[in-house]
PDB file of C-alpha atoms in Angstrom:
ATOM      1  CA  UNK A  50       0.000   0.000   0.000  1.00  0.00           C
ATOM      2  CA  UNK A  51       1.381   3.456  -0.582  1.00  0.00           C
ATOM      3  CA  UNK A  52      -0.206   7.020   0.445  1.00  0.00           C
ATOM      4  CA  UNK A  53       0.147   9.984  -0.674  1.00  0.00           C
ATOM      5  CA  UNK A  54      -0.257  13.274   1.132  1.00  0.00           C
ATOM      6  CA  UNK A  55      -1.386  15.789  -1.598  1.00  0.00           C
ATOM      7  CA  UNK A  56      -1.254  19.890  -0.748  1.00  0.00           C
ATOM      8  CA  UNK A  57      -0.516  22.733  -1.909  1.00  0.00           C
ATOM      9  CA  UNK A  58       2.488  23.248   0.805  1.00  0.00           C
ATOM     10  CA  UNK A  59       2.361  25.953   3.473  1.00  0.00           C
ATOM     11  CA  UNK A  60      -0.179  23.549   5.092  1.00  0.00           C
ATOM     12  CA  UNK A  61       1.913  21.325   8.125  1.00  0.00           C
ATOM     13  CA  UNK A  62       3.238  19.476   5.684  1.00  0.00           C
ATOM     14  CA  UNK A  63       6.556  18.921   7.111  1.00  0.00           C
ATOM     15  CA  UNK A  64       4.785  18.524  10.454  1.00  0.00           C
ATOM     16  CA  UNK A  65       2.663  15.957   9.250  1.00  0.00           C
ATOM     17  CA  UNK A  66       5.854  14.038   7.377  1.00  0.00           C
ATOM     18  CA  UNK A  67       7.806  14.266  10.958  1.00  0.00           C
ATOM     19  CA  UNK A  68       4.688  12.957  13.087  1.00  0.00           C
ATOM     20  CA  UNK A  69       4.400   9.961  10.275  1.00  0.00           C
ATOM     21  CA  UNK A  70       7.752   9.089  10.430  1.00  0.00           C
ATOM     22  CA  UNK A  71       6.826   7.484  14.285  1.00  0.00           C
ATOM     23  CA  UNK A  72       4.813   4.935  12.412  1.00  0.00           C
ATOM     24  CA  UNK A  73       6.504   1.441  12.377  1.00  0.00           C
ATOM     25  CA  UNK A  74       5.217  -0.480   9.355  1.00  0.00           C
ATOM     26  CA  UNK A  75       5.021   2.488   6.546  1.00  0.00           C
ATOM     27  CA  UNK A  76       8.512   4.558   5.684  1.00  0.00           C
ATOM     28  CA  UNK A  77       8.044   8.079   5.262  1.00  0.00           C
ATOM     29  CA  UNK A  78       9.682  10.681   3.111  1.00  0.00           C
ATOM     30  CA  UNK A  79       8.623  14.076   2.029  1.00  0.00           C
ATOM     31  CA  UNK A  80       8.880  15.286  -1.722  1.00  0.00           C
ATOM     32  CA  UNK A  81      12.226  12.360  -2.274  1.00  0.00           C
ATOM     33  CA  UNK A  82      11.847  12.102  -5.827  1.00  0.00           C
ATOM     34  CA  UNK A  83      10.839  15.848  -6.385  1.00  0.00           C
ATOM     35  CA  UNK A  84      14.320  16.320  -8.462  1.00  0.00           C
ATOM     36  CA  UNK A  85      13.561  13.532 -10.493  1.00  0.00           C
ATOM     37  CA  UNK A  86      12.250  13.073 -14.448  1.00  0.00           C
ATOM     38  CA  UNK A  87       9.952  10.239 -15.803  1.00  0.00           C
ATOM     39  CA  UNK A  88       9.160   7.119 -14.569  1.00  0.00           C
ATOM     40  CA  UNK A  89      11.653   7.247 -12.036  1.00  0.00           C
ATOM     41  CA  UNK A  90       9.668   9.949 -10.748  1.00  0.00           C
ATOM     42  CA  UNK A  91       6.916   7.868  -9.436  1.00  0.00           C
ATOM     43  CA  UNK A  92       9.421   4.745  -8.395  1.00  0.00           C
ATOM     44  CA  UNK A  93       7.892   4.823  -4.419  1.00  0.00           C
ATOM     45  CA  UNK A  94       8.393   1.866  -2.693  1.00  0.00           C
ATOM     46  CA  UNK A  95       5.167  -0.690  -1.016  1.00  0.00           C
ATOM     47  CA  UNK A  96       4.586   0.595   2.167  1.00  0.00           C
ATOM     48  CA  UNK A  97       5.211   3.968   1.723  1.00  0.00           C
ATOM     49  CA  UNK A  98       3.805   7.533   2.513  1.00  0.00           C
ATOM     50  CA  UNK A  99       4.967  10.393   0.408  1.00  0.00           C
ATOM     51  CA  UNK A 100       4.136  14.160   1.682  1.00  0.00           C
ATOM     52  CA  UNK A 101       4.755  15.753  -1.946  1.00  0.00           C
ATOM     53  CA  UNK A 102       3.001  19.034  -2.576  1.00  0.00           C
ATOM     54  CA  UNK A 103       4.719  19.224  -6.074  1.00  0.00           C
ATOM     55  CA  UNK A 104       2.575  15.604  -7.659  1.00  0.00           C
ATOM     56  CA  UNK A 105      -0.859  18.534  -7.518  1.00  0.00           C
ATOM     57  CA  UNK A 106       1.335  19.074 -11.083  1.00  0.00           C
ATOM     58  CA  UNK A 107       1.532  15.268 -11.994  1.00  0.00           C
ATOM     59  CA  UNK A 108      -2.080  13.723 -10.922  1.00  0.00           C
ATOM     60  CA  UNK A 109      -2.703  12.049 -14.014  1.00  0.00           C
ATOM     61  CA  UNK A 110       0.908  10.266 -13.334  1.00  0.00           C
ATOM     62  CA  UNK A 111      -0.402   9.374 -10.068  1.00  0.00           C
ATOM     63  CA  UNK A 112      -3.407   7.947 -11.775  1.00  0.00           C
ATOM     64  CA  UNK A 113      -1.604   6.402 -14.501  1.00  0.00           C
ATOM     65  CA  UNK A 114       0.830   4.365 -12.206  1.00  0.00           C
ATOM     66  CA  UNK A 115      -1.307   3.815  -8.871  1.00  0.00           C
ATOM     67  CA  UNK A 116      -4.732   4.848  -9.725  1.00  0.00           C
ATOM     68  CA  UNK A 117      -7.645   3.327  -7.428  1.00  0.00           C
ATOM     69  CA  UNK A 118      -5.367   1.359  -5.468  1.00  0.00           C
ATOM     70  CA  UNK A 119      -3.787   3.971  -3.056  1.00  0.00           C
ATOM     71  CA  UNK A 120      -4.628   5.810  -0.566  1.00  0.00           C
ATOM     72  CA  UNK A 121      -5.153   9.607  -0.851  1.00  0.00           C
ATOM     73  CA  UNK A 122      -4.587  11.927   1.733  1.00  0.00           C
ATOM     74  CA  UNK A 123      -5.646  15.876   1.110  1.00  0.00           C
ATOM     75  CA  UNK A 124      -4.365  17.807   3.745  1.00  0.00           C
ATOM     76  CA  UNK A 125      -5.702  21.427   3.548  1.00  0.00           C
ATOM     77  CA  UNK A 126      -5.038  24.411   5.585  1.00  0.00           C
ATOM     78  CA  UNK A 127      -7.079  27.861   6.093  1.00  0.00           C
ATOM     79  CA  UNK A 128      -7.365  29.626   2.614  1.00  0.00           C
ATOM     80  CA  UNK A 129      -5.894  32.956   4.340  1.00  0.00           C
ATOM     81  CA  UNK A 130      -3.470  31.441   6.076  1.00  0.00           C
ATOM     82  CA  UNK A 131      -1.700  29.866   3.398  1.00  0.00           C
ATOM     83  CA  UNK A 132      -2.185  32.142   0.683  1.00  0.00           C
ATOM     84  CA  UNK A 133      -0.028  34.756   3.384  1.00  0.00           C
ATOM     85  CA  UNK A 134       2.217  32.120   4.256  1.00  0.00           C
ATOM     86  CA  UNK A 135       2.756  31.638   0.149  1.00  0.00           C
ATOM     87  CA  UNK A 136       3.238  35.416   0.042  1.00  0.00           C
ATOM     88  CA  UNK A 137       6.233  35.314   2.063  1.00  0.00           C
ATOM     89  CA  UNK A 138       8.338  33.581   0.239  1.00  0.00           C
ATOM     90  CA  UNK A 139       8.587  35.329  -2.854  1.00  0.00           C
ATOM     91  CA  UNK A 140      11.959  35.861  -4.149  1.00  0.00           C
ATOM     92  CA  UNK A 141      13.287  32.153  -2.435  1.00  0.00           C
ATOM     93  CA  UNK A 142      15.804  30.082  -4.303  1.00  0.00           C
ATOM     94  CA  UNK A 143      13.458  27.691  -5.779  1.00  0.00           C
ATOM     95  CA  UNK A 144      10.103  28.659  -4.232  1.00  0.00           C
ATOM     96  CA  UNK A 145       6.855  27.304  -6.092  1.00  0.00           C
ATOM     97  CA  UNK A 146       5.217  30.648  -6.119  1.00  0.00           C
ATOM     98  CA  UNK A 147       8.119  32.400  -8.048  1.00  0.00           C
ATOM     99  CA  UNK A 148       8.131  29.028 -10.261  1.00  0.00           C
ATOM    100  CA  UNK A 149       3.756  29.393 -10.648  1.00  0.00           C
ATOM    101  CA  UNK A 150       3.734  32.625 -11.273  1.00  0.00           C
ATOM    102  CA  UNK A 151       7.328  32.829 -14.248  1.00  0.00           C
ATOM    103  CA  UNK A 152       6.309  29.714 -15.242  1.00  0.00           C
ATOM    104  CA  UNK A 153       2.594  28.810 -15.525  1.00  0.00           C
ATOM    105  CA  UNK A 154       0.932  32.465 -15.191  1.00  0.00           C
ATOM    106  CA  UNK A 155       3.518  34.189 -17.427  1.00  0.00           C
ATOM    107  CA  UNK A 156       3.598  37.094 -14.898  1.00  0.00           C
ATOM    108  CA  UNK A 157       7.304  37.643 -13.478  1.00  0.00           C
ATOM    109  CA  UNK A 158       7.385  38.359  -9.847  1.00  0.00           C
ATOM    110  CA  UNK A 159       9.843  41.190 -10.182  1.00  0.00           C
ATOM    111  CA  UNK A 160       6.849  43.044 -12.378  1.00  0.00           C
ATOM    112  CA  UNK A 161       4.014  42.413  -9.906  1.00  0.00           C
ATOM    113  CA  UNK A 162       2.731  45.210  -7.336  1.00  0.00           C
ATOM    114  CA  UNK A 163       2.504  43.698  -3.341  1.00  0.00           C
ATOM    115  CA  UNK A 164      -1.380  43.530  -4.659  1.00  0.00           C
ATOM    116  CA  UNK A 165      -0.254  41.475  -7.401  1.00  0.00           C
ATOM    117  CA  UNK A 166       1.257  39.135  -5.135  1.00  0.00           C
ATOM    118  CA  UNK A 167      -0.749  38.772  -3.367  1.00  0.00           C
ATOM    119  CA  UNK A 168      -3.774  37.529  -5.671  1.00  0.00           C
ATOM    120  CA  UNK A 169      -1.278  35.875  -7.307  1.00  0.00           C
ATOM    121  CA  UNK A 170      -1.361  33.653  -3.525  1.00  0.00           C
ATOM    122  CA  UNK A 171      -4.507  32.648  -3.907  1.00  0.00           C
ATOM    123  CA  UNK A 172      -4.806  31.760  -7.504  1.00  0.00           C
ATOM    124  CA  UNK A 173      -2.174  29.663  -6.599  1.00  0.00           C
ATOM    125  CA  UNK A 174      -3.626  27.862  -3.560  1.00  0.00           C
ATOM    126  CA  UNK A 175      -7.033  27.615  -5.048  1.00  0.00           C
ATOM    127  CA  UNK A 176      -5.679  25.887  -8.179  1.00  0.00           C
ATOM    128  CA  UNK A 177      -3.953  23.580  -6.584  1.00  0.00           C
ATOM    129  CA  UNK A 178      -6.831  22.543  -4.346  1.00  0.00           C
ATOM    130  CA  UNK A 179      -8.974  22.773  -7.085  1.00  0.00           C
ATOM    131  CA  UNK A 180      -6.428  19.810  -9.294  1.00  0.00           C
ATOM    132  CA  UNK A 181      -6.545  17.768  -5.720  1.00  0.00           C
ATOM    133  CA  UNK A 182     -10.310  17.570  -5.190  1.00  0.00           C
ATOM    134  CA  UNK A 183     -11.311  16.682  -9.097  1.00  0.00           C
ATOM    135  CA  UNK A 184      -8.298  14.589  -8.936  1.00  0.00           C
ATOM    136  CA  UNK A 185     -10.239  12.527  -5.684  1.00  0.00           C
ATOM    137  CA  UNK A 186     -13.702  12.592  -7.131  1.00  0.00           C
ATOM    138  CA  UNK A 187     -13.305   8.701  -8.786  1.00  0.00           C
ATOM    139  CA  UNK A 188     -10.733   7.453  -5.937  1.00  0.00           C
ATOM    140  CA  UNK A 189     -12.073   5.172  -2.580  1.00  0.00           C
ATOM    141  CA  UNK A 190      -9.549   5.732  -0.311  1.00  0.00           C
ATOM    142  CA  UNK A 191      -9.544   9.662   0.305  1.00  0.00           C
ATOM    143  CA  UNK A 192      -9.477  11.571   3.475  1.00  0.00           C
ATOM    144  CA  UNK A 193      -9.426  15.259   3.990  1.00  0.00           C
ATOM    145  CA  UNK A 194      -6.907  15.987   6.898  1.00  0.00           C
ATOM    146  CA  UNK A 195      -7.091  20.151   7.875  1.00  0.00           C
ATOM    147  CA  UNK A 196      -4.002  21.595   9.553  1.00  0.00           C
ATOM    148  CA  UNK A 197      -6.836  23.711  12.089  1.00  0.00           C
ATOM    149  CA  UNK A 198      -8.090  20.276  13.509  1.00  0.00           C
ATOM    150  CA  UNK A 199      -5.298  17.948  12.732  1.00  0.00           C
ATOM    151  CA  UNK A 200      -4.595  16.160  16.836  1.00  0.00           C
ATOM    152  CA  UNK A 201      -8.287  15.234  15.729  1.00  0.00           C
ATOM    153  CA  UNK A 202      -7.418  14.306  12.213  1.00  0.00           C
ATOM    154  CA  UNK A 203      -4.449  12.338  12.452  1.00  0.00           C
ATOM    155  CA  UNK A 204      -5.597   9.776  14.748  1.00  0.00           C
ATOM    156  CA  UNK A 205      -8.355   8.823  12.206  1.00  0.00           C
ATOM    157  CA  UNK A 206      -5.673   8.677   9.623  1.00  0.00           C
ATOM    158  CA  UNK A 207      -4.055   6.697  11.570  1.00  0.00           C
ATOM    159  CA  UNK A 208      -6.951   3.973  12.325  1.00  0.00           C
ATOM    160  CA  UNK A 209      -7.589   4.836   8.100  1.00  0.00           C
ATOM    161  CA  UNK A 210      -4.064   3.354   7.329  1.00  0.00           C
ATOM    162  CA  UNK A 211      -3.941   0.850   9.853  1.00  0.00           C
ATOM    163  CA  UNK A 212      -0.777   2.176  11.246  1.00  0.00           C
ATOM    164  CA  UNK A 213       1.376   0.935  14.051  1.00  0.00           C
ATOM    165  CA  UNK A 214       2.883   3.964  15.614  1.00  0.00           C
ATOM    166  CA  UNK A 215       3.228   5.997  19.489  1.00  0.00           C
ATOM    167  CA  UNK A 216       0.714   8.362  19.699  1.00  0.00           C
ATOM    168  CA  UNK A 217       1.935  10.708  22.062  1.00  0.00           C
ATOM    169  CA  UNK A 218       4.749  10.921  20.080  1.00  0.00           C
ATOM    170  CA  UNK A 219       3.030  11.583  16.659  1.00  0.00           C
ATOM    171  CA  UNK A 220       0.747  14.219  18.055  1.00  0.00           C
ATOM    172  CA  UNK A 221       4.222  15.948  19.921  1.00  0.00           C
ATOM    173  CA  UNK A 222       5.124  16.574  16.612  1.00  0.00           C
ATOM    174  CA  UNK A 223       2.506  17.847  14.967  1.00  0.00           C
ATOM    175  CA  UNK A 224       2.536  20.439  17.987  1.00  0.00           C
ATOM    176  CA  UNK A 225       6.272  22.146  16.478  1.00  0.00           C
ATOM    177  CA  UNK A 226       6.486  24.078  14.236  1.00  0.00           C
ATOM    178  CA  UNK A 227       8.403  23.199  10.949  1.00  0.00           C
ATOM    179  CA  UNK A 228       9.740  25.575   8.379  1.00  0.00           C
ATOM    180  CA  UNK A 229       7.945  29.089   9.183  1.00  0.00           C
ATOM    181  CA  UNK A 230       7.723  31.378   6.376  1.00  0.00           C
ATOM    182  CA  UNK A 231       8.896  33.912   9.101  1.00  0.00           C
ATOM    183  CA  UNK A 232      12.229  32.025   9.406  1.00  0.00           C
ATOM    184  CA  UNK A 233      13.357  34.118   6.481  1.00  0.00           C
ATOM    185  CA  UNK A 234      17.178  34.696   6.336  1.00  0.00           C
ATOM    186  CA  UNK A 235      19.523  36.403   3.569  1.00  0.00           C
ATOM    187  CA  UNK A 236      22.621  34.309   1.867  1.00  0.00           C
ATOM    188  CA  UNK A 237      23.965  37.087  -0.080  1.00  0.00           C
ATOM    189  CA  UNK A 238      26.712  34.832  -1.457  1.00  0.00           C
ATOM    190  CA  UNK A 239      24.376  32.619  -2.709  1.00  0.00           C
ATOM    191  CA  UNK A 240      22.396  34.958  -4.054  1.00  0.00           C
ATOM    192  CA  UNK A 241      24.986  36.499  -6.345  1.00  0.00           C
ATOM    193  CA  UNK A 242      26.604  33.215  -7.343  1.00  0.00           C
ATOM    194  CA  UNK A 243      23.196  31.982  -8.455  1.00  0.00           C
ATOM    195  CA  UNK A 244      22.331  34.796 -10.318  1.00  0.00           C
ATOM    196  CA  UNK A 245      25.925  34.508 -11.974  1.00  0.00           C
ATOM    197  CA  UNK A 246      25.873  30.913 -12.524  1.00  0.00           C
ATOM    198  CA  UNK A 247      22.161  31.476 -14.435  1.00  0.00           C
ATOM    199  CA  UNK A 248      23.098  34.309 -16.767  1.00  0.00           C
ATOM    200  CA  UNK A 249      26.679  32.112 -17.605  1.00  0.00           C
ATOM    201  CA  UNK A 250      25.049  29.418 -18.933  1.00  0.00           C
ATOM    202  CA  UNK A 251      22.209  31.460 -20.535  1.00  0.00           C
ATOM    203  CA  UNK A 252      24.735  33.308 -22.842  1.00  0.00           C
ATOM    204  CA  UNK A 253      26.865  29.835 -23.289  1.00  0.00           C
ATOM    205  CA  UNK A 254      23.495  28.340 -24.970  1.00  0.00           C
ATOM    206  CA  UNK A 255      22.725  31.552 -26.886  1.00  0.00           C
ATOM    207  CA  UNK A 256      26.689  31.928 -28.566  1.00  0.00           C
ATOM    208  CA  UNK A 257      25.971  28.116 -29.151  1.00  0.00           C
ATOM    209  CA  UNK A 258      23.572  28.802 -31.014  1.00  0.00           C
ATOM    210  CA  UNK A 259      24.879  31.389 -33.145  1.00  0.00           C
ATOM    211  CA  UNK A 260      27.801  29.435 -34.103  1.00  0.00           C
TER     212      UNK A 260
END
């Protein structure tokens, strides 16, 4: 059996991945093939639950290679509360948001007003939710897990999986708090050898080109 935690991140997700990781007869990773193309992508092992907010971009994948036959876990946080959670990290080395709104809105960050942004949040976080709850409409084995209610939640998740795990210890860590979006901290070095590194290689595949 394999599960799969589907979200749209900024939700407990890491939370949820470190209480999970107490359970004895499923391993747990969060977002462990995230870096990786095709098939190999969805290579998770029997026994297995996945906390992957990135596979809302790859459901018909997950339907392709698992279908019916796992379990589906949408864990969902307040719509305000994530959407400002989303909003501060704009401008992080390889933040989703940046990526959603370059990438799939066509709308660079660096052009859009705080407003902007801000909407931008939401689109994001109702699109993705949107994807996971069409996605579940056909599937069995769904539950709906909500970061506001989740030391009720998890237990029935729990019971749902038929997991073997200490309680008190599970529901410890869903009490910490895991990756704030107010944890925020510069790496100027980083920064500038990233932006470096990115405009190199751009103008080594352009010259290529030309020649």
């Amino acid at each position: 059996m394999r599960v799969f935690v589907l979200c749209t991140g900024r939700s407990g997700s890491l939370s949820f991945v470190n209480a999970c990781k107490h359970i004895r007869n499923y391993t747990t990773s969060h977002e462990s093939l995230a870096d990786v193309f095709g098939n190999e992508r969805f290579n998770f092992p029997d026994n297995h639950i996945e906390v992957d907010n990135r596979l809302s971009w790859s459901l018909g994948h997950l339907n392709k290679y698992f279908g019916d036959d796992a379990i589906y876990i949408h864990l969902k946080r307040d719509r305000d509360k994530t959407a400002n959670s989303f909003f501060q990290r704009f401008y992080l080395p390889g933040s989703i948001i940046d990526a959603f709104c370059d990438g799939v809105r066509m709308n660079p960050v660096e052009k859009l007003s705080k407003k902007m942004r801000l909407k931008a949040c939401y689109d994001y976080v109702d699109t993705v939710n949107t994807n996971i709850e069409y996605f579940l409409l056909d599937k069995s084995k769904t539950m709906t897990i909500n970061l506001e209610t989740i030391e009720q939640d998890f237990p029935k998740f729990l019971e749902f999986i038929n997991a073997d795990i200490d309680l008190e210890k599970g529901i410890e860590e869903l009490r910490k708090s895991h990756n704030s979006s107010f944890q925020r901290k510069l790496n100027l070095d980083y920064r500038v050898k990233l932006t470096i590194i990115r405009e190199w290689r751009h103008l080594k595949m352009y010259f290529s080109k030309k020649s």
